CSV table of C-alpha atoms and ligand atoms in Angstrom, one decimal:
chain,number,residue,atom,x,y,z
A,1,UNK,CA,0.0,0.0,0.0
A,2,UNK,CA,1.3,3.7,-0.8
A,3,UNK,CA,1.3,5.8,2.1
A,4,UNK,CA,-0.9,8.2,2.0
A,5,UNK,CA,0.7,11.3,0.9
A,6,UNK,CA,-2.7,12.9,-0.1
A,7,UNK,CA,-3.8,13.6,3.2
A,8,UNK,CA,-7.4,14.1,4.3
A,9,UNK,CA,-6.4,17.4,6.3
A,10,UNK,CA,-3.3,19.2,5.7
A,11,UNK,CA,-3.2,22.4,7.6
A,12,UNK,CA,0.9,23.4,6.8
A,13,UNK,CA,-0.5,25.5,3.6
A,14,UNK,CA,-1.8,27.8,5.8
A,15,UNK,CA,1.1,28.3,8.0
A,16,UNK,CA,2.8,28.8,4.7
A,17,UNK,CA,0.6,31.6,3.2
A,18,UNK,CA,0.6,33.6,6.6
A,19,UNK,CA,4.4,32.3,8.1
A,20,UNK,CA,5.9,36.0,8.5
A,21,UNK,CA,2.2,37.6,9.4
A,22,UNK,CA,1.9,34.7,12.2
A,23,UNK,CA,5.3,35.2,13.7
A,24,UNK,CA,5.1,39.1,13.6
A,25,UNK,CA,1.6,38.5,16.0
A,26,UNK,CA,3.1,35.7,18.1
A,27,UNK,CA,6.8,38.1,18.6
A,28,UNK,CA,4.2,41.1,19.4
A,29,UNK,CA,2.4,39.2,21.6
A,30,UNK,CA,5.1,37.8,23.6
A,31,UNK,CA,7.0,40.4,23.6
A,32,UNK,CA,4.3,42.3,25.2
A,33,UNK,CA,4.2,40.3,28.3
A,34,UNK,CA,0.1,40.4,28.3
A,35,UNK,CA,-0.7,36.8,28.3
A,36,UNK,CA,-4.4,36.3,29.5
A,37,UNK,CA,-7.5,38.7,28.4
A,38,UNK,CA,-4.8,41.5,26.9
A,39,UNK,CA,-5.6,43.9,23.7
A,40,UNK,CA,-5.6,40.8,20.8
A,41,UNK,CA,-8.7,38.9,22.6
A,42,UNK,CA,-10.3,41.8,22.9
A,43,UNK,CA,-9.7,43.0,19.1
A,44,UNK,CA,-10.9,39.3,18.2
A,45,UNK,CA,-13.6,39.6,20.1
A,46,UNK,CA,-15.1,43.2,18.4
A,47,UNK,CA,-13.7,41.9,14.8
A,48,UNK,CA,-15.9,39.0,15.2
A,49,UNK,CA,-19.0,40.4,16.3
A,50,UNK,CA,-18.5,42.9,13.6
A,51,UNK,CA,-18.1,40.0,11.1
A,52,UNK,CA,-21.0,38.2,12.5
A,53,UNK,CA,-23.3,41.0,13.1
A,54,UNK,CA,-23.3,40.1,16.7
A,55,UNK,CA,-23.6,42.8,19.2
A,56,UNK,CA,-21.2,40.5,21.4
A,57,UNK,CA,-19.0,37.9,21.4
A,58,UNK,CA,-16.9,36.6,24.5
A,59,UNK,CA,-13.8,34.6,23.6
A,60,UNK,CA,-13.1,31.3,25.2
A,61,UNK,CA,-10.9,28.6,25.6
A,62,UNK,CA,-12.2,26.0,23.4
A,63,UNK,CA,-15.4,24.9,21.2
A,64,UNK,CA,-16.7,22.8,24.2
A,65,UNK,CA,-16.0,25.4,26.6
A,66,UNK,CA,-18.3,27.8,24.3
A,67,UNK,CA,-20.9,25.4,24.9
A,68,UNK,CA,-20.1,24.9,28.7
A,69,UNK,CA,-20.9,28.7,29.3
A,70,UNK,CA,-23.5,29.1,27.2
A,71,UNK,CA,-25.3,26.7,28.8
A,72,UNK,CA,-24.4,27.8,32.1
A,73,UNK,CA,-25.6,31.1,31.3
A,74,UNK,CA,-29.0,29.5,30.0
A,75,UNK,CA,-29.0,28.3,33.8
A,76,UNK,CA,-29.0,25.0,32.7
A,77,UNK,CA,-29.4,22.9,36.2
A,78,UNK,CA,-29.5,18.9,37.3
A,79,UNK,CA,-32.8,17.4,35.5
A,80,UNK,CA,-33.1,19.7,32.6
A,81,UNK,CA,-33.4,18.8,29.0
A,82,UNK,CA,-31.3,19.8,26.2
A,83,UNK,CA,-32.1,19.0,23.3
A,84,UNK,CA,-29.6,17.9,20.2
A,85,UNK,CA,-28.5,16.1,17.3
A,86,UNK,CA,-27.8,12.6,17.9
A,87,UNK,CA,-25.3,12.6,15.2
A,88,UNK,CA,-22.3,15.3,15.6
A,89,UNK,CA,-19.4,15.0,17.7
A,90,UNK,CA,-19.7,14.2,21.0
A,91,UNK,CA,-19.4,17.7,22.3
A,92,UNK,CA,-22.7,19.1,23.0
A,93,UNK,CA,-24.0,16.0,24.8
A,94,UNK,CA,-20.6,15.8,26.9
A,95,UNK,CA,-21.5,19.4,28.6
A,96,UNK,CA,-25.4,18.5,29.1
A,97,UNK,CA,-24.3,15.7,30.8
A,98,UNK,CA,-21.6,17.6,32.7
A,99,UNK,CA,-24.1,19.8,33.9
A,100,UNK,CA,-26.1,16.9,35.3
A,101,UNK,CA,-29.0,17.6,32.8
A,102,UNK,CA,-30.4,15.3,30.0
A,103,UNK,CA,-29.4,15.2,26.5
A,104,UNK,CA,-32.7,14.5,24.2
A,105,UNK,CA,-31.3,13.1,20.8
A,106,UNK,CA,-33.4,14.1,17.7
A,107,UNK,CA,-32.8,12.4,14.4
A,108,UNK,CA,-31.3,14.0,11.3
A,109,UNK,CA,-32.1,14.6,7.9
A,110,UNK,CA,-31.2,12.3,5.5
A,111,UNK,CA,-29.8,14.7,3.1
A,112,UNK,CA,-28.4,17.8,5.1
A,113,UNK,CA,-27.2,15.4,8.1
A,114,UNK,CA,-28.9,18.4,10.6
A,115,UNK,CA,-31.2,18.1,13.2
A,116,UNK,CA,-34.8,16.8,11.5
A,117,UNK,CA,-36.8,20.2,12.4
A,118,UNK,CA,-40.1,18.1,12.0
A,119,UNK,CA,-38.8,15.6,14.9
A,120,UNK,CA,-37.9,18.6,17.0
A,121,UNK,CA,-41.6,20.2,16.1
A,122,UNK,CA,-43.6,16.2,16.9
A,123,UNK,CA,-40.6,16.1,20.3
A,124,UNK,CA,-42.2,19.8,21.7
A,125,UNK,CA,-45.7,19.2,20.6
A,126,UNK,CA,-46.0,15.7,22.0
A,127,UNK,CA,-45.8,16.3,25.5
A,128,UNK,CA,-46.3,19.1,27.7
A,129,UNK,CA,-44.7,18.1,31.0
A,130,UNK,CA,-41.4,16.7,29.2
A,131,UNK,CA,-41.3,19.8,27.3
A,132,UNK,CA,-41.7,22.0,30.0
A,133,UNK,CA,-38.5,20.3,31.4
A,134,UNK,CA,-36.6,21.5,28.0
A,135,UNK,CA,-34.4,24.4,28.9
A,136,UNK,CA,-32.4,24.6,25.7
A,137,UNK,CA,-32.1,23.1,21.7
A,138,UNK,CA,-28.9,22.7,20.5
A,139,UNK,CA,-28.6,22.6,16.4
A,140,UNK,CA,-25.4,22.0,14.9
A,141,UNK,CA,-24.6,23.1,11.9
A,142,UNK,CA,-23.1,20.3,10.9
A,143,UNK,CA,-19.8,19.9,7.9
A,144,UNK,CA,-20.4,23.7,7.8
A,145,UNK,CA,-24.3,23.7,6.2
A,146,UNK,CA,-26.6,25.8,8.4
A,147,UNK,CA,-29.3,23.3,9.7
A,148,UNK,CA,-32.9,24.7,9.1
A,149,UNK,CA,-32.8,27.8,11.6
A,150,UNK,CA,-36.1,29.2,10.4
A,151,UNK,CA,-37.7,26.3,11.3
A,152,UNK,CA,-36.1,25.5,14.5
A,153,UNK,CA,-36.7,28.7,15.9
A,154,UNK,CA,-39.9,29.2,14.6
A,155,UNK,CA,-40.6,26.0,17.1
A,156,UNK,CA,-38.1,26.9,20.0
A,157,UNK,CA,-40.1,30.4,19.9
A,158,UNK,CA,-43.4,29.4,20.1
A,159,UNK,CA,-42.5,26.9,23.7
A,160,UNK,CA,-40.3,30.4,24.6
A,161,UNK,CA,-36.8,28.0,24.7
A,162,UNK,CA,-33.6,29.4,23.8
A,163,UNK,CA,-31.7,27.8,20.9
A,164,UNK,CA,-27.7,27.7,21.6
A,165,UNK,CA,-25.9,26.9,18.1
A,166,UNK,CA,-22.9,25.0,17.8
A,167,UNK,CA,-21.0,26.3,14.8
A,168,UNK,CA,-17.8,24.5,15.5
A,169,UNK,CA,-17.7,23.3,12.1
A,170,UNK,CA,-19.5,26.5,10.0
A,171,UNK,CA,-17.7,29.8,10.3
A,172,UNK,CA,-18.8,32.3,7.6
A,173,UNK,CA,-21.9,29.8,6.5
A,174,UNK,CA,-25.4,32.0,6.4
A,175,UNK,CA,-28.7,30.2,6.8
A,176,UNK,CA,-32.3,31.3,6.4
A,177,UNK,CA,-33.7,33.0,9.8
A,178,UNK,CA,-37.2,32.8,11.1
A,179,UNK,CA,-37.3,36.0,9.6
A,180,UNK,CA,-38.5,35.3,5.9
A,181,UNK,CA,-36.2,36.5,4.0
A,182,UNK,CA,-33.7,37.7,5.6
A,183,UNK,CA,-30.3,35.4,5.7
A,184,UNK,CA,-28.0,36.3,8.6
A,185,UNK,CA,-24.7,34.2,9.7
A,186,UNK,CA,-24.8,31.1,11.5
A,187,UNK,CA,-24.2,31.8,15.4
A,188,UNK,CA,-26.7,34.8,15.1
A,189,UNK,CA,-29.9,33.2,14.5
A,190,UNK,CA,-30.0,31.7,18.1
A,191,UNK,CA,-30.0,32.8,21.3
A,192,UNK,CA,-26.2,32.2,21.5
A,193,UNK,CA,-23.5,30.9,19.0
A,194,UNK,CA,-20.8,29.2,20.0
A,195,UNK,CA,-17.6,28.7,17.9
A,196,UNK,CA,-14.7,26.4,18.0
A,197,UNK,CA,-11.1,27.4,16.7
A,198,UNK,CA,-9.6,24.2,16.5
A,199,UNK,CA,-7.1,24.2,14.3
A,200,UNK,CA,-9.1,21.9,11.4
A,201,UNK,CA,-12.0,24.1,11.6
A,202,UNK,CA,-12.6,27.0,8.7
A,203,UNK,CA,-11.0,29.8,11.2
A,204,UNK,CA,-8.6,27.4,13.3
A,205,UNK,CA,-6.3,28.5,15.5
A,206,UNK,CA,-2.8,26.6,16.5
A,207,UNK,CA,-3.9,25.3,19.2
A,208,UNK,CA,-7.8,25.7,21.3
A,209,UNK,CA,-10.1,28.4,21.2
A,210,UNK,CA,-13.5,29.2,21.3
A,211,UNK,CA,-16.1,31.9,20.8
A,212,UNK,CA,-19.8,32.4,22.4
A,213,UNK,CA,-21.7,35.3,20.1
A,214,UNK,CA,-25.1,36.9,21.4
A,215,UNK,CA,-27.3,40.4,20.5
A,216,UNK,CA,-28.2,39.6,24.5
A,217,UNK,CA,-26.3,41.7,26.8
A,218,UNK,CA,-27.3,40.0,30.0
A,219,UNK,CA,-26.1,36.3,28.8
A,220,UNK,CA,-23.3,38.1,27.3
A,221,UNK,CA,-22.2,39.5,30.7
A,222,UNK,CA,-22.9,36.3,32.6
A,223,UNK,CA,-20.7,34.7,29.8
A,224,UNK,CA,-17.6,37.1,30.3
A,225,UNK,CA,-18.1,36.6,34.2
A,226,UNK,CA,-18.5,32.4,33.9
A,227,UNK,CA,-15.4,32.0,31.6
A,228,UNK,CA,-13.6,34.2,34.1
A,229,UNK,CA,-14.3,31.7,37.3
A,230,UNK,CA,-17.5,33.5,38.0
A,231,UNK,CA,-15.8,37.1,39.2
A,232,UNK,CA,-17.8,40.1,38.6
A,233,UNK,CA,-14.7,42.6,39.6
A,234,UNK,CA,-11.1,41.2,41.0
A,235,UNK,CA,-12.0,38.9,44.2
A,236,UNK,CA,-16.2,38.8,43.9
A,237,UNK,CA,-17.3,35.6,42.7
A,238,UNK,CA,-20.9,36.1,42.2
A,239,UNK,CA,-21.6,32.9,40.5
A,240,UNK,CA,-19.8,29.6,40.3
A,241,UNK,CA,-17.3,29.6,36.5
A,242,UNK,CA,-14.3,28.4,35.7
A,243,UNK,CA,-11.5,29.2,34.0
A,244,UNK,CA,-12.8,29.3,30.1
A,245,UNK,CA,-10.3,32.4,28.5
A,246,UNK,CA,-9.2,32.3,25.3
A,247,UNK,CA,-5.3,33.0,25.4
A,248,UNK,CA,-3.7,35.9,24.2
A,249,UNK,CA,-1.2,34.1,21.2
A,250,UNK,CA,-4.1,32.4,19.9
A,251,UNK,CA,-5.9,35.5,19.6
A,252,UNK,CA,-3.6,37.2,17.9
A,253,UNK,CA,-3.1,34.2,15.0
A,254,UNK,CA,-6.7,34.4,15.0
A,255,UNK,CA,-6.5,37.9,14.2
A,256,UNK,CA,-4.4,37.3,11.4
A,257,UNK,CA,-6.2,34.6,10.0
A,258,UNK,CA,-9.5,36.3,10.3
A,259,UNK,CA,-8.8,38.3,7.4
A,260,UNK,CA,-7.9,35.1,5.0
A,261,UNK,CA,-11.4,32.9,6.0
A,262,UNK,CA,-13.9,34.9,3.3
A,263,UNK,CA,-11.6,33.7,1.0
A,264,UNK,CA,-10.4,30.2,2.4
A,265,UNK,CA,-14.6,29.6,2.8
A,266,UNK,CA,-14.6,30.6,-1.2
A,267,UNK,CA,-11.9,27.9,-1.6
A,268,UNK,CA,-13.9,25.4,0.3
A,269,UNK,CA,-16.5,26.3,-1.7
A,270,UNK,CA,-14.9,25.8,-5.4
A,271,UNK,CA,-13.4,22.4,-4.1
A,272,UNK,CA,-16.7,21.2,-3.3
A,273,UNK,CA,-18.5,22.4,-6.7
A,274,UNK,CA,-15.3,20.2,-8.4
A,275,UNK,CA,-16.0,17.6,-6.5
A,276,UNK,CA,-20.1,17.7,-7.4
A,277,UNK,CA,-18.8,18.0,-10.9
A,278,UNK,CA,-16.4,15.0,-11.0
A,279,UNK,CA,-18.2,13.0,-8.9
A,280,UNK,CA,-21.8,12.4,-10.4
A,281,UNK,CA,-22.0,8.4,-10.2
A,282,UNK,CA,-24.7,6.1,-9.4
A,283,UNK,CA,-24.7,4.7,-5.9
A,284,UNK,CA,-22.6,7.9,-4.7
A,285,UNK,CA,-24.8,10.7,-2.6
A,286,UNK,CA,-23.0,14.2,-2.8
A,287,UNK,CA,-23.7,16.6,0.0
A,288,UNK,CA,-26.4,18.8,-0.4
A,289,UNK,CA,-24.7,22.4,-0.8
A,290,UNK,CA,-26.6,25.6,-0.2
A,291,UNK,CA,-30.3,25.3,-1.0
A,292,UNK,CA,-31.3,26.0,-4.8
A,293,UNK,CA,-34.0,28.4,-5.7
A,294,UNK,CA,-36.5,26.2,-4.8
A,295,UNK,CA,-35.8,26.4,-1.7
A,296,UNK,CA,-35.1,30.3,-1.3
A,297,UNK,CA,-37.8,32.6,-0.5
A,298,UNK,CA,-40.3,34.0,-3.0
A,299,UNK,CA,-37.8,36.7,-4.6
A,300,UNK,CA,-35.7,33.7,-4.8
A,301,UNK,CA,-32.5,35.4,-3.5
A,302,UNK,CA,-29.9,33.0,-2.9
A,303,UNK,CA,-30.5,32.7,1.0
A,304,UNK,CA,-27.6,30.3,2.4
A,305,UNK,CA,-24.2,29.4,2.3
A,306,UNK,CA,-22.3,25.9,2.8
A,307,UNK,CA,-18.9,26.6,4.3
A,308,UNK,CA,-17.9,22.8,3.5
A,309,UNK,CA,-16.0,22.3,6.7
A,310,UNK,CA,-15.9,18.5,5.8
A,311,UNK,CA,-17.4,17.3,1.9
A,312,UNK,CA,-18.9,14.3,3.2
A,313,UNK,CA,-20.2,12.0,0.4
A,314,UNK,CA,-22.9,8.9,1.7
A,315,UNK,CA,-21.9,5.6,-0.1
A,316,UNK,CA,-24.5,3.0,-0.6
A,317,UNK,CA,-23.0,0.3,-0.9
A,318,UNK,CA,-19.4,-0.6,0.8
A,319,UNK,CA,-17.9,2.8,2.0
A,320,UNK,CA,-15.2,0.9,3.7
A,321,UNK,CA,-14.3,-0.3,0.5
A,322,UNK,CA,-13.7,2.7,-0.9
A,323,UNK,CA,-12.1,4.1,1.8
A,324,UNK,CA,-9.5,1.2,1.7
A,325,UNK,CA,-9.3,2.2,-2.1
A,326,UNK,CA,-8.6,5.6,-1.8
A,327,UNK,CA,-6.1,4.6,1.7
A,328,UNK,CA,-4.4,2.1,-1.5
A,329,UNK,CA,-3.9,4.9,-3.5
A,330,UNK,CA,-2.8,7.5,-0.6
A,331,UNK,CA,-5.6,9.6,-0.6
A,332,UNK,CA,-7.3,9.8,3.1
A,333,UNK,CA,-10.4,9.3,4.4
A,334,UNK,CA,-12.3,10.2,7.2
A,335,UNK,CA,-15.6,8.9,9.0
A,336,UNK,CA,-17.8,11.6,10.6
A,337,UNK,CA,-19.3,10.1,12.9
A,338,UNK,CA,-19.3,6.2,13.1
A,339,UNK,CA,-21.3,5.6,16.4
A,340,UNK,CA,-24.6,8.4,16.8
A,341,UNK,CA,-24.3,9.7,20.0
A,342,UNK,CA,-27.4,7.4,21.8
A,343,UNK,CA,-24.7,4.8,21.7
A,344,UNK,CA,-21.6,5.9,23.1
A,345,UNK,CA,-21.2,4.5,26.1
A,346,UNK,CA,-20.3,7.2,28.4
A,347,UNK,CA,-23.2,9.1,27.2
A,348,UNK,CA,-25.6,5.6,28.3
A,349,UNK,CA,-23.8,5.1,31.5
A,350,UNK,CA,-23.0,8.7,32.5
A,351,UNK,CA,-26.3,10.3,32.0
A,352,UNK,CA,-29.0,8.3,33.0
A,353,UNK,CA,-30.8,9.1,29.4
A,354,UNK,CA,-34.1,8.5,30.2
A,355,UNK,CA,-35.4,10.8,27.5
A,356,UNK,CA,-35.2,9.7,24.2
A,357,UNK,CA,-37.3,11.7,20.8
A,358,UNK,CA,-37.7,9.5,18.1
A,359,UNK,CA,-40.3,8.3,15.6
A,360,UNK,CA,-40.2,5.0,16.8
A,361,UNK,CA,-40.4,5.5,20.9
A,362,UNK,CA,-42.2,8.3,21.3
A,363,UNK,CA,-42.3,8.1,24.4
A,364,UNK,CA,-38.6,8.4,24.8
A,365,UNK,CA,-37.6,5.5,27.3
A,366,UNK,CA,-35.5,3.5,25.0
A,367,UNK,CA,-31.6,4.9,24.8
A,368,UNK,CA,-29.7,2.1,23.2
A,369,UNK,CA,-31.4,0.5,20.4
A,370,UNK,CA,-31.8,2.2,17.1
A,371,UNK,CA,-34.5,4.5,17.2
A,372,UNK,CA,-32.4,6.7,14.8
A,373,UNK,CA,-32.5,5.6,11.1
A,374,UNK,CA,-31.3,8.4,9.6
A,375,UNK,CA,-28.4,8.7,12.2
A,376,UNK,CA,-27.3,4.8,11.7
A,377,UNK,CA,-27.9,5.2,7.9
A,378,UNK,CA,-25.2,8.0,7.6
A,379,UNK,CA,-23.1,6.2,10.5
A,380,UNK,CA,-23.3,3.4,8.3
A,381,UNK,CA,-22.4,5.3,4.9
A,382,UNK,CA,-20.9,8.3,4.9
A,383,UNK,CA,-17.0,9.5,4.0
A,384,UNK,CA,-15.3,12.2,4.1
A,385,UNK,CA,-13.2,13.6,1.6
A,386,UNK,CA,-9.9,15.8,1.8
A,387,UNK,CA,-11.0,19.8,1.3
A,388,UNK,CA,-9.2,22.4,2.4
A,389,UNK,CA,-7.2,25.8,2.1
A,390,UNK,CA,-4.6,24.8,-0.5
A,391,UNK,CA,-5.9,21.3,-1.8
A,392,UNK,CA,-4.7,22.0,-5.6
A,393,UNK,CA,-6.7,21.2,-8.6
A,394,UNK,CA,-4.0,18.5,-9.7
A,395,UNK,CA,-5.2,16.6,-5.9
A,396,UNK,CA,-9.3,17.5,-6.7
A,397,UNK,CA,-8.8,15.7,-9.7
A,398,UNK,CA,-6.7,12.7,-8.1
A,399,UNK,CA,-9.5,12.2,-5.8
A,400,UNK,CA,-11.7,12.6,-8.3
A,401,UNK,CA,-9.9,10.1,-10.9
A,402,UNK,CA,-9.4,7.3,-7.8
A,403,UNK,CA,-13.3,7.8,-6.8
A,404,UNK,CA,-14.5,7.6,-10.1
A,405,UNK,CA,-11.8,4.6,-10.6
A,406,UNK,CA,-13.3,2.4,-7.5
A,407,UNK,CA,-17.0,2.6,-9.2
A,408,UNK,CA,-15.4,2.0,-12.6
A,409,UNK,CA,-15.7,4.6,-14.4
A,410,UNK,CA,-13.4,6.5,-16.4
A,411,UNK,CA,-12.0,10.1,-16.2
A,412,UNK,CA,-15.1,12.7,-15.4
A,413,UNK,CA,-15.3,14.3,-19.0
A,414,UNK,CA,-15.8,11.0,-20.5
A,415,UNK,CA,-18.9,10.3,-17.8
B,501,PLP,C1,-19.8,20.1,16.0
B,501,PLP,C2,-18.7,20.4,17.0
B,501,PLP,N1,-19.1,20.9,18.2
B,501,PLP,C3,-18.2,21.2,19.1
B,501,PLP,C4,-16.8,20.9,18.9
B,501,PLP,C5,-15.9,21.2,20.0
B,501,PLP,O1,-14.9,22.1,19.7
B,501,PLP,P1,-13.5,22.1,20.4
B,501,PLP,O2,-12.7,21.0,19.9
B,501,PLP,O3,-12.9,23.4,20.1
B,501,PLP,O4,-13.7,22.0,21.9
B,501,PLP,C6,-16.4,20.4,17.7
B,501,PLP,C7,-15.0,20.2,17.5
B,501,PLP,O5,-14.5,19.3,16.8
B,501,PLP,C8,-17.4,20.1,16.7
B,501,PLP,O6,-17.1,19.6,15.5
């Protein structure tokens, strides 16, 4: 077997494009001797909300720290339910179930792999009590598409529960708000956003980092006081935090690299429409990019944005034959997410899941078995596909070539 030498993530070209920029910040930074909550996190802070159109954003030490606090600020206590996808990583169920609440998984969609707003509606709906238990929903906006924020919060509005998104993997990406017609940026839509900046992610930092964004002054106040072990001036500890900052290097190679993600998102972008173009073959599901004019409002303005943090193609028969194909011919591979989340075992055995929404146990007392199709059918199927910052078109069209090789076919212009 080759070794791979086409690798599924490849984060060096960045570090190339930005190597003197970088090291000027990081020299500034240390020669500055402000470590912790200095001038660079606050600049990131402002530059992002800016970006955004957030009135605030609070910088933090990591993705799941992001969701930590926001949750926190939500008050979320022992015996709530959160509500999430059951297939993303493992992060947003880890904090519920740190707080001693109850993650609730709902299934996805089969084409967008987000959270199945018609689940979520039938979950609310169903049952009064258990909803009124519900202190928080949790979309991700998963590979970076925005899940379906008009609907969601159309629902999460009309029960009055806050909606927290996790937009780890979907910097830049705009969605549809409950507001028809109008498109705003993912993180802005909910009650809070929260942002990870590890280092694979479309603004990655080189190391942690993390980002909660709200229009809410309050939460964003309890946020800046939680990440900062709960102290409302030097010495008061009002409420009980922890130590969530965002260091001072990281913010300032953030601060570089903010200026290069419009246009890395725009790379993403024309790697993915390559890879649609190249990759049309039977048995092979593409991801669903941003949604066509069908799906756009009446004046049929283009209303979303993928930001194609992963391309993740479903395969219907044998992904892990392809994969091993594409390993052969050193191209990797990666499987987001092989397990959905009601089956990892620290999430069974931690949590005490009692509460389950599916279509096939309504009443939600089943956590183990697979009351999840749409989660175990992409579990089951999907793969994704090196695309980043700096993948040339000579690599698109090897993994084009090998892909369309495995299902026999010949070179793309011929198909
Ligand atoms: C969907 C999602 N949520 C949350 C996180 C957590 O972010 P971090 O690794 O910065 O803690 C990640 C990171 O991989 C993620 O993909």
């Amino acid at each position: 077997m080759r070794p791979i030498n086409l690798p599924f993530q490849d984060l060096t070209a960045q570090m190339r494009e930005l190597r003197s920029a970088i090291q000027a910040a990081v020299m500034r930074t240390l020669d500055s001797g402000c470590y912790i909550n200095g001038p660079e996190v606050e600049r990131f802070e402002s530059r992002v909300a800016r970006a955004l159109g957030a009135q605030f954003a609070v910088g933090v030490s990591s993705g799941t720290d992001a969701l930590l606090v926001a949750l926190m600020a939500l008050d979320v206590r022992p015996g709530d339910l959160v509500i999430t996808s059951v297939y993303s990583f493992i992060a947003a169920a880890e904090v519920i179930v740190r707080l001693s609440a109850h993650p609730v998984f709902i299934d996805i969609e089969r084409d967008t792999y987000n959270i199945d707003p018609a689940s979520l509606a039938r979950f609310l709906q169903e049952d009064p009590i258990r909803r009124s238990l519900v202190k928080a929903i949790v979309p991700v906006h998963l590979f970076g598409r925005c899940a379906p924020m008009d609907q969601i919060v159309r629902v999460a509005d009309r029960y009055e529960i806050p909606v927290v998104e996790d937009v780890a993997q979907a910097f830049g990406a705009v969605g549809q708000s409950s507001i028809p017609g109008i498109a705003k940026c993912a993180g802005t839509m909910g009650r809070l956003g929260c942002f990870s900046f590890y280092p694979t992610k479309n603004l990655g930092a080189m190391g942690d980092g993390g980002m909660v964004v709200t229009d809410d002054a309050d939460l964003a106040r309890r946020c800046r006081q939680l990440r900062n072990h709960g102290a409302e001036a030097k010495g008061q500890h009002t409420i009980v935090g922890g130590n969530f900052r965002l260091d001072e290097i990281q913010a300032a190679i953030l601060n570089v690299k903010l200026d290069h993600v419009e246009a890395w998102n725009v790379e993403r972008r024309r790697i993915a429409t390559a890879y649609d173009a190249g990759l049309r073959i039977e048995g092979l599901m593409l991801p669903r990019g941003a949604p066509t004019q069908a799906d756009a409002e009446p004046q049929g303005r283009a209303i979303a944005n993928h930001v194609y943090n992963q391309y993740v193609v479903a395969v219907e028969r044998d992904r892990d034959g392809l994969a091993g194909h594409l390993a052969k011919e050193g191209i990797g591979t990666a499987i987001y997410y092989p397990t959905p989340l009601n089956r990892q075992p620290c999430l069974i055995n931690a949590s005490g899941i009692t509460r389950q929404a599916t279509n096939t146990d309504p009443a939600g007392t089943d956590a183990t078995s697979a009351h999840f199709p749409q989660a175990e059918w992409a579990a089951a199927h999907t793969l994704g596909l090196p695309i980043y910052p700096g993948l040339t078109e000579a690599q698109q069209q090897r993994v084009i070539a090998s892909v369309r090789r495995y299902f026999g076919r010949g070179p793309a212009t011929s198909a």
